[in-house]
mmCIF file of C-alpha atoms and ligand atoms in Angstrom:
data_model
loop_
_atom_site.group_PDB
_atom_site.id
_atom_site.type_symbol
_atom_site.label_atom_id
_atom_site.label_comp_id
_atom_site.label_asym_id
_atom_site.label_seq_id
_atom_site.Cartn_x
_atom_site.Cartn_y
_atom_site.Cartn_z
ATOM 1 C CA UNK A 440 141.816 -46.329 39.252
ATOM 2 C CA UNK A 441 145.029 -44.807 40.606
ATOM 3 C CA UNK A 442 147.080 -46.053 43.499
ATOM 4 C CA UNK A 443 145.622 -46.540 46.937
ATOM 5 C CA UNK A 444 147.996 -44.950 49.427
ATOM 6 C CA UNK A 445 149.127 -46.970 52.403
ATOM 7 C CA UNK A 446 149.608 -44.498 55.237
ATOM 8 C CA UNK A 447 152.742 -44.610 57.365
ATOM 9 C CA UNK A 448 152.502 -44.758 61.158
ATOM 10 C CA UNK A 449 153.261 -41.002 61.303
ATOM 11 C CA UNK A 450 150.506 -40.255 58.808
ATOM 12 C CA UNK A 451 148.067 -42.451 60.695
ATOM 13 C CA UNK A 452 148.730 -40.450 63.863
ATOM 14 C CA UNK A 453 148.011 -37.184 62.015
ATOM 15 C CA UNK A 454 144.872 -38.720 60.483
ATOM 16 C CA UNK A 455 143.772 -39.667 64.022
ATOM 17 C CA UNK A 456 144.100 -36.032 65.095
ATOM 18 C CA UNK A 457 142.155 -34.747 62.088
ATOM 19 C CA UNK A 458 139.513 -37.440 62.522
ATOM 20 C CA UNK A 459 139.136 -36.695 66.218
ATOM 21 C CA UNK A 460 138.463 -33.025 65.449
ATOM 22 C CA UNK A 461 135.938 -33.844 62.700
ATOM 23 C CA UNK A 462 134.126 -36.300 65.004
ATOM 24 C CA UNK A 463 133.996 -33.785 67.867
ATOM 25 C CA UNK A 464 132.601 -31.098 65.552
ATOM 26 C CA UNK A 465 129.896 -33.525 64.397
ATOM 27 C CA UNK A 466 129.019 -34.354 68.019
ATOM 28 C CA UNK A 467 128.753 -30.705 69.065
ATOM 29 C CA UNK A 468 126.892 -29.608 65.947
ATOM 30 C CA UNK A 469 124.347 -32.382 66.451
ATOM 31 C CA UNK A 470 123.772 -31.163 69.999
ATOM 32 C CA UNK A 471 123.461 -27.569 68.790
ATOM 33 C CA UNK A 472 120.847 -28.075 66.064
ATOM 34 C CA UNK A 473 117.354 -26.947 67.035
ATOM 35 C CA UNK A 474 114.136 -26.132 65.199
ATOM 36 C CA UNK A 475 114.026 -22.507 64.038
ATOM 37 C CA UNK A 476 117.734 -22.185 63.241
ATOM 38 C CA UNK A 477 118.864 -21.303 59.757
ATOM 39 C CA UNK A 478 121.270 -23.666 58.067
ATOM 40 C CA UNK A 479 123.677 -20.706 57.904
ATOM 41 C CA UNK A 480 123.716 -20.509 61.735
ATOM 42 C CA UNK A 481 124.397 -24.232 61.984
ATOM 43 C CA UNK A 482 127.218 -23.971 59.450
ATOM 44 C CA UNK A 483 128.788 -21.000 61.283
ATOM 45 C CA UNK A 484 128.689 -22.937 64.546
ATOM 46 C CA UNK A 485 130.508 -25.876 62.970
ATOM 47 C CA UNK A 486 133.024 -23.648 61.202
ATOM 48 C CA UNK A 487 133.930 -21.910 64.470
ATOM 49 C CA UNK A 488 134.481 -25.270 66.178
ATOM 50 C CA UNK A 489 136.748 -26.438 63.349
ATOM 51 C CA UNK A 490 138.833 -23.273 63.575
ATOM 52 C CA UNK A 491 138.886 -23.310 67.401
ATOM 53 C CA UNK A 492 140.277 -26.835 67.135
ATOM 54 C CA UNK A 493 143.127 -25.588 64.964
ATOM 55 C CA UNK A 494 141.688 -27.014 61.744
ATOM 56 C CA UNK A 495 140.465 -25.647 58.462
ATOM 57 C CA UNK A 496 137.110 -26.453 56.882
ATOM 58 C CA UNK A 497 138.321 -28.564 53.967
ATOM 59 C CA UNK A 498 135.044 -28.198 52.035
ATOM 60 C CA UNK A 499 135.647 -24.440 51.615
ATOM 61 C CA UNK A 500 137.281 -23.980 48.245
ATOM 62 C CA UNK A 501 136.582 -27.549 47.163
ATOM 63 C CA UNK A 502 135.347 -27.129 43.562
ATOM 64 C CA UNK A 503 134.257 -23.618 44.509
ATOM 65 C CA UNK A 504 132.148 -24.670 47.513
ATOM 66 C CA UNK A 505 131.940 -21.852 50.076
ATOM 67 C CA UNK A 506 130.796 -23.441 53.330
ATOM 68 C CA UNK A 507 132.263 -25.561 56.137
ATOM 69 C CA UNK A 508 129.453 -28.106 56.105
ATOM 70 C CA UNK A 509 126.846 -29.599 53.842
ATOM 71 C CA UNK A 510 123.392 -29.543 55.474
ATOM 72 C CA UNK A 511 120.771 -31.644 53.724
ATOM 73 C CA UNK A 512 117.152 -31.698 54.875
ATOM 74 C CA UNK A 513 114.571 -34.490 54.390
ATOM 75 C CA UNK A 514 114.583 -35.427 50.677
ATOM 76 C CA UNK A 515 117.947 -33.714 50.193
ATOM 77 C CA UNK A 516 120.570 -36.456 49.992
ATOM 78 C CA UNK A 517 123.888 -34.604 50.352
ATOM 79 C CA UNK A 518 125.624 -31.315 49.458
ATOM 80 C CA UNK A 519 122.800 -29.114 50.770
ATOM 81 C CA UNK A 520 124.146 -25.548 50.786
ATOM 82 C CA UNK A 521 123.812 -23.586 54.068
ATOM 83 C CA UNK A 522 121.718 -20.433 53.763
ATOM 84 C CA UNK A 523 118.527 -18.778 54.965
ATOM 85 C CA UNK A 524 116.453 -21.958 55.087
ATOM 86 C CA UNK A 525 115.267 -22.834 58.606
ATOM 87 C CA UNK A 526 115.088 -26.319 60.040
ATOM 88 C CA UNK A 527 111.910 -27.356 61.821
ATOM 89 C CA UNK A 528 110.501 -29.938 64.211
ATOM 90 C CA UNK A 529 109.984 -33.228 62.368
ATOM 91 C CA UNK A 530 112.821 -32.666 59.893
ATOM 92 C CA UNK A 531 115.765 -34.985 59.442
ATOM 93 C CA UNK A 532 118.975 -33.045 58.851
ATOM 94 C CA UNK A 533 122.200 -34.532 57.501
ATOM 95 C CA UNK A 534 125.349 -32.787 58.690
ATOM 96 C CA UNK A 535 128.542 -33.472 56.699
ATOM 97 C CA UNK A 536 131.782 -32.136 58.205
ATOM 98 C CA UNK A 537 135.258 -32.103 56.656
ATOM 99 C CA UNK A 538 138.389 -30.802 58.352
ATOM 100 C CA UNK A 539 142.028 -30.465 57.494
ATOM 101 C CA UNK A 540 144.434 -30.447 60.439
ATOM 102 C CA UNK A 541 148.217 -30.446 60.075
ATOM 103 C CA UNK A 542 147.794 -31.303 56.405
ATOM 104 C CA UNK A 543 145.497 -34.319 56.814
ATOM 105 C CA UNK A 544 141.756 -34.676 56.385
ATOM 106 C CA UNK A 545 138.885 -36.095 58.418
ATOM 107 C CA UNK A 546 135.402 -36.516 56.943
ATOM 108 C CA UNK A 547 132.228 -37.622 58.713
ATOM 109 C CA UNK A 548 128.481 -37.169 58.569
ATOM 110 C CA UNK A 549 125.313 -38.090 60.389
ATOM 111 C CA UNK A 550 121.598 -37.483 60.004
ATOM 112 C CA UNK A 551 119.812 -35.998 63.017
ATOM 113 C CA UNK A 552 116.103 -36.111 63.853
ATOM 114 C CA UNK A 553 114.663 -32.779 65.014
ATOM 115 C CA UNK A 554 112.178 -33.558 67.772
ATOM 116 C CA UNK A 555 109.558 -36.101 66.848
ATOM 117 C CA UNK A 556 109.856 -37.463 63.316
ATOM 118 C CA UNK A 557 107.668 -39.927 61.388
ATOM 119 C CA UNK A 558 108.052 -43.668 62.066
ATOM 120 C CA UNK A 559 109.389 -44.028 58.519
ATOM 121 C CA UNK A 560 112.067 -41.401 59.127
ATOM 122 C CA UNK A 561 112.995 -43.093 62.393
ATOM 123 C CA UNK A 562 113.375 -46.427 60.659
ATOM 124 C CA UNK A 563 115.450 -44.827 57.901
ATOM 125 C CA UNK A 564 117.905 -43.389 60.427
ATOM 126 C CA UNK A 565 118.147 -46.685 62.284
ATOM 127 C CA UNK A 566 118.867 -48.616 59.086
ATOM 128 C CA UNK A 567 121.270 -45.916 57.845
ATOM 129 C CA UNK A 568 123.321 -46.230 61.047
ATOM 130 C CA UNK A 569 123.236 -50.021 60.819
ATOM 131 C CA UNK A 570 124.408 -49.864 57.186
ATOM 132 C CA UNK A 571 127.473 -47.869 58.212
ATOM 133 C CA UNK A 572 128.196 -50.291 61.072
ATOM 134 C CA UNK A 573 127.831 -53.293 58.770
ATOM 135 C CA UNK A 574 130.166 -51.700 56.224
ATOM 136 C CA UNK A 575 132.796 -50.863 58.845
ATOM 137 C CA UNK A 576 132.659 -54.457 60.079
ATOM 138 C CA UNK A 577 133.849 -55.538 56.613
ATOM 139 C CA UNK A 578 136.666 -52.973 56.506
ATOM 140 C CA UNK A 579 139.375 -55.491 57.390
ATOM 141 C CA UNK A 580 142.678 -56.521 55.862
ATOM 142 C CA UNK A 581 142.120 -59.406 53.441
ATOM 143 C CA UNK A 582 138.518 -58.448 52.662
ATOM 144 C CA UNK A 583 137.695 -56.744 49.400
ATOM 145 C CA UNK A 584 136.080 -53.403 48.714
ATOM 146 C CA UNK A 585 133.034 -55.265 47.378
ATOM 147 C CA UNK A 586 132.481 -56.759 50.833
ATOM 148 C CA UNK A 587 132.171 -53.257 52.305
ATOM 149 C CA UNK A 588 129.907 -52.077 49.480
ATOM 150 C CA UNK A 589 127.721 -55.154 49.516
ATOM 151 C CA UNK A 590 127.122 -54.907 53.264
ATOM 152 C CA UNK A 591 125.453 -51.523 52.783
ATOM 153 C CA UNK A 592 123.327 -52.531 49.820
ATOM 154 C CA UNK A 593 122.178 -55.829 51.314
ATOM 155 C CA UNK A 594 121.027 -54.351 54.618
ATOM 156 C CA UNK A 595 119.302 -51.338 53.057
ATOM 157 C CA UNK A 596 117.429 -53.417 50.496
ATOM 158 C CA UNK A 597 116.448 -56.085 53.023
ATOM 159 C CA UNK A 598 114.647 -53.295 54.858
ATOM 160 C CA UNK A 599 112.805 -52.009 51.784
ATOM 161 C CA UNK A 600 115.114 -49.025 51.208
ATOM 162 C CA UNK A 601 117.495 -48.200 48.360
ATOM 163 C CA UNK A 602 121.085 -46.953 48.227
ATOM 164 C CA UNK A 603 122.254 -44.018 46.132
ATOM 165 C CA UNK A 604 124.266 -45.400 43.224
ATOM 166 C CA UNK A 605 125.762 -42.259 41.698
ATOM 167 C CA UNK A 606 127.705 -40.989 44.721
ATOM 168 C CA UNK A 607 130.465 -42.819 46.564
ATOM 169 C CA UNK A 608 132.666 -42.939 49.590
ATOM 170 C CA UNK A 609 136.376 -42.523 48.976
ATOM 171 C CA UNK A 610 139.916 -42.931 50.135
ATOM 172 C CA UNK A 611 141.107 -39.990 52.246
ATOM 173 C CA UNK A 612 144.433 -38.614 53.468
ATOM 174 C CA UNK A 613 146.223 -35.414 52.531
ATOM 175 C CA UNK A 614 143.389 -34.993 50.054
ATOM 176 C CA UNK A 615 139.711 -35.139 50.903
ATOM 177 C CA UNK A 616 139.142 -37.498 48.000
ATOM 178 C CA UNK A 617 141.734 -40.152 47.197
ATOM 179 C CA UNK A 618 141.457 -43.553 45.556
ATOM 180 C CA UNK A 619 139.601 -45.829 45.792
ATOM 181 C CA UNK A 620 135.941 -45.009 45.208
ATOM 182 C CA UNK A 621 133.795 -46.768 47.799
ATOM 183 C CA UNK A 622 130.372 -47.557 46.288
ATOM 184 C CA UNK A 623 127.415 -48.431 48.483
ATOM 185 C CA UNK A 624 126.545 -51.411 46.300
ATOM 186 C CA UNK A 625 128.632 -54.280 44.978
ATOM 187 C CA UNK A 626 129.501 -57.952 45.034
ATOM 188 C CA UNK A 627 131.258 -59.702 47.921
ATOM 189 C CA UNK A 628 134.847 -60.617 47.068
ATOM 190 C CA UNK A 629 135.088 -58.143 44.184
ATOM 191 C CA UNK A 630 137.234 -55.043 43.924
ATOM 192 C CA UNK A 631 140.588 -54.320 45.514
ATOM 193 C CA UNK A 632 141.851 -56.226 48.515
ATOM 194 C CA UNK A 633 142.008 -54.115 51.663
ATOM 195 C CA UNK A 634 145.392 -53.699 53.345
ATOM 196 C CA UNK A 635 146.523 -52.280 56.687
ATOM 197 C CA UNK A 636 147.218 -48.552 56.393
ATOM 198 C CA UNK A 637 144.437 -47.858 53.901
ATOM 199 C CA UNK A 638 142.025 -45.184 55.092
ATOM 200 C CA UNK A 639 138.495 -45.049 53.696
ATOM 201 C CA UNK A 640 135.645 -42.579 54.115
ATOM 202 C CA UNK A 641 132.692 -44.957 54.123
ATOM 203 C CA UNK A 642 129.422 -43.125 53.591
ATOM 204 C CA UNK A 643 126.125 -44.887 52.961
ATOM 205 C CA UNK A 644 123.330 -42.714 51.553
ATOM 206 C CA UNK A 645 120.038 -44.557 52.015
ATOM 207 C CA UNK A 646 116.637 -43.576 50.562
ATOM 208 C CA UNK A 647 113.112 -44.570 51.571
ATOM 209 C CA UNK A 648 112.065 -44.580 47.910
ATOM 210 C CA UNK A 649 114.072 -45.162 44.749
ATOM 211 C CA UNK A 650 117.821 -44.704 44.361
ATOM 212 C CA UNK A 651 117.642 -42.064 41.658
ATOM 213 C CA UNK A 652 118.871 -38.570 42.442
ATOM 214 C CA UNK A 653 119.167 -35.200 40.738
ATOM 215 C CA UNK A 654 121.085 -31.997 41.428
ATOM 216 C CA UNK A 655 119.199 -28.735 41.961
ATOM 217 C CA UNK A 656 119.898 -25.602 39.909
ATOM 218 C CA UNK A 657 122.214 -24.286 42.669
ATOM 219 C CA UNK A 658 124.677 -26.810 41.226
ATOM 220 C CA UNK A 659 125.156 -28.538 44.593
ATOM 221 C CA UNK A 660 122.077 -29.775 46.423
ATOM 222 C CA UNK A 661 121.421 -33.412 45.565
ATOM 223 C CA UNK A 662 117.818 -34.558 46.105
ATOM 224 C CA UNK A 663 115.943 -37.804 45.623
ATOM 225 C CA UNK A 664 114.161 -37.842 42.290
ATOM 226 C CA UNK A 665 110.935 -39.214 43.807
ATOM 227 C CA UNK A 666 110.926 -36.893 46.841
ATOM 228 C CA UNK A 667 111.509 -39.754 49.308
ATOM 229 C CA UNK A 668 113.547 -39.192 52.458
ATOM 230 C CA UNK A 669 117.300 -39.760 52.483
ATOM 231 C CA UNK A 670 119.911 -40.211 55.201
ATOM 232 C CA UNK A 671 123.717 -40.091 55.236
ATOM 233 C CA UNK A 672 126.158 -41.549 57.759
ATOM 234 C CA UNK A 673 129.913 -41.348 57.256
ATOM 235 C CA UNK A 674 133.079 -42.276 59.137
ATOM 236 C CA UNK A 675 136.747 -42.121 58.219
ATOM 237 C CA UNK A 676 138.043 -45.631 58.918
ATOM 238 C CA UNK A 677 141.579 -47.077 59.136
ATOM 239 C CA UNK A 678 142.194 -50.654 57.980
ATOM 240 C CA UNK A 679 144.516 -52.331 60.504
ATOM 241 C CA UNK A 680 146.003 -55.791 61.108
ATOM 242 C CA UNK A 681 143.089 -56.333 63.513
ATOM 243 C CA UNK A 682 139.783 -54.494 63.943
ATOM 244 C CA UNK A 683 138.931 -51.429 61.847
ATOM 245 C CA UNK A 684 139.684 -48.159 63.644
ATOM 246 C CA UNK A 685 137.090 -45.394 63.363
ATOM 247 C CA UNK A 686 139.124 -42.178 63.180
ATOM 248 C CA UNK A 687 136.124 -39.803 63.301
ATOM 249 C CA UNK A 688 134.671 -41.299 66.452
ATOM 250 C CA UNK A 689 131.713 -39.241 67.670
ATOM 251 C CA UNK A 690 129.287 -39.238 70.608
ATOM 252 C CA UNK A 691 126.578 -38.762 67.981
ATOM 253 C CA UNK A 692 124.211 -41.728 67.836
ATOM 254 C CA UNK A 693 125.548 -43.501 64.780
HETATM 255 N N1 MF3 B 490 131.672 -34.664 52.314
HETATM 256 C C1 MF3 B 490 131.613 -34.898 50.923
HETATM 257 C C2 MF3 B 490 132.298 -36.198 50.660
HETATM 258 O O1 MF3 B 490 132.296 -36.993 51.507
HETATM 259 C C3 MF3 B 490 132.215 -33.811 50.125
HETATM 260 C C4 MF3 B 490 131.479 -32.568 50.234
HETATM 261 S S1 MF3 B 490 131.577 -31.699 48.779
HETATM 262 C C5 MF3 B 490 131.973 -30.169 49.269
HETATM 263 O O2 MF3 B 490 132.856 -36.476 49.666
HETATM 264 F F1 MF3 B 490 131.994 -29.429 48.250
HETATM 265 F F2 MF3 B 490 131.136 -29.753 50.144
HETATM 266 F F3 MF3 B 490 133.144 -30.178 49.789
HETATM 267 CO CO1 CO B 491 133.154 -38.117 52.261
#
């Protein structure tokens, strides 16, 4: 593990601006999504909003990725690649948005229900949102990373779901991915102590079935191994002297 950067007050202000743009793009994209659209159309919509807001889509060019968003449907966990696939009534669609604005990054995601979805899907989204809230509640100076991680795992498992164990949240700043890794499972009190000025992208990925995942032959799309549904909720969060500050605040239900 490298060093966890403590952001200066100036950097925090720039991170707020980047986070605000990412959150607004998530809000508007969630409102835009409708059955019958291709994931390419949804991605274009989000990309235009990022650019209109003065930002750059930080995912483009990341390890050769070519799109502004990741759009992951039903049993797709994360990193779904926008293309000709259409979304339909009853689907759950995870939208992951990353922006860079004035040199700093914001990263957030949410899973949206298209029209009426199954009771199981509804429960998954409710628990996924609650997992993120529970994790953010632990993101306080003096707590440890394991407190954040454990909050996700405990709530998901109590509700009969599992958490993805091979993908993590992360520190964020000038770079999309900085130290530390933020697992969605762990032991309370373990891991590094959180300090004011740390900024974490906390991102529970919760499955209705088992936690195992695999990557499709496109090299990106991550799916559940057993075909169960998966959801993804993510905020960029600042550790402060007091309450955690959500930098990617969104009107999206999350
Ligand atoms: N949003 C993802 C994360 O939180 C990264 C997406 S990978 C990319 O780490 F290639 F699409 F950029
Ligand atoms: Co992220």
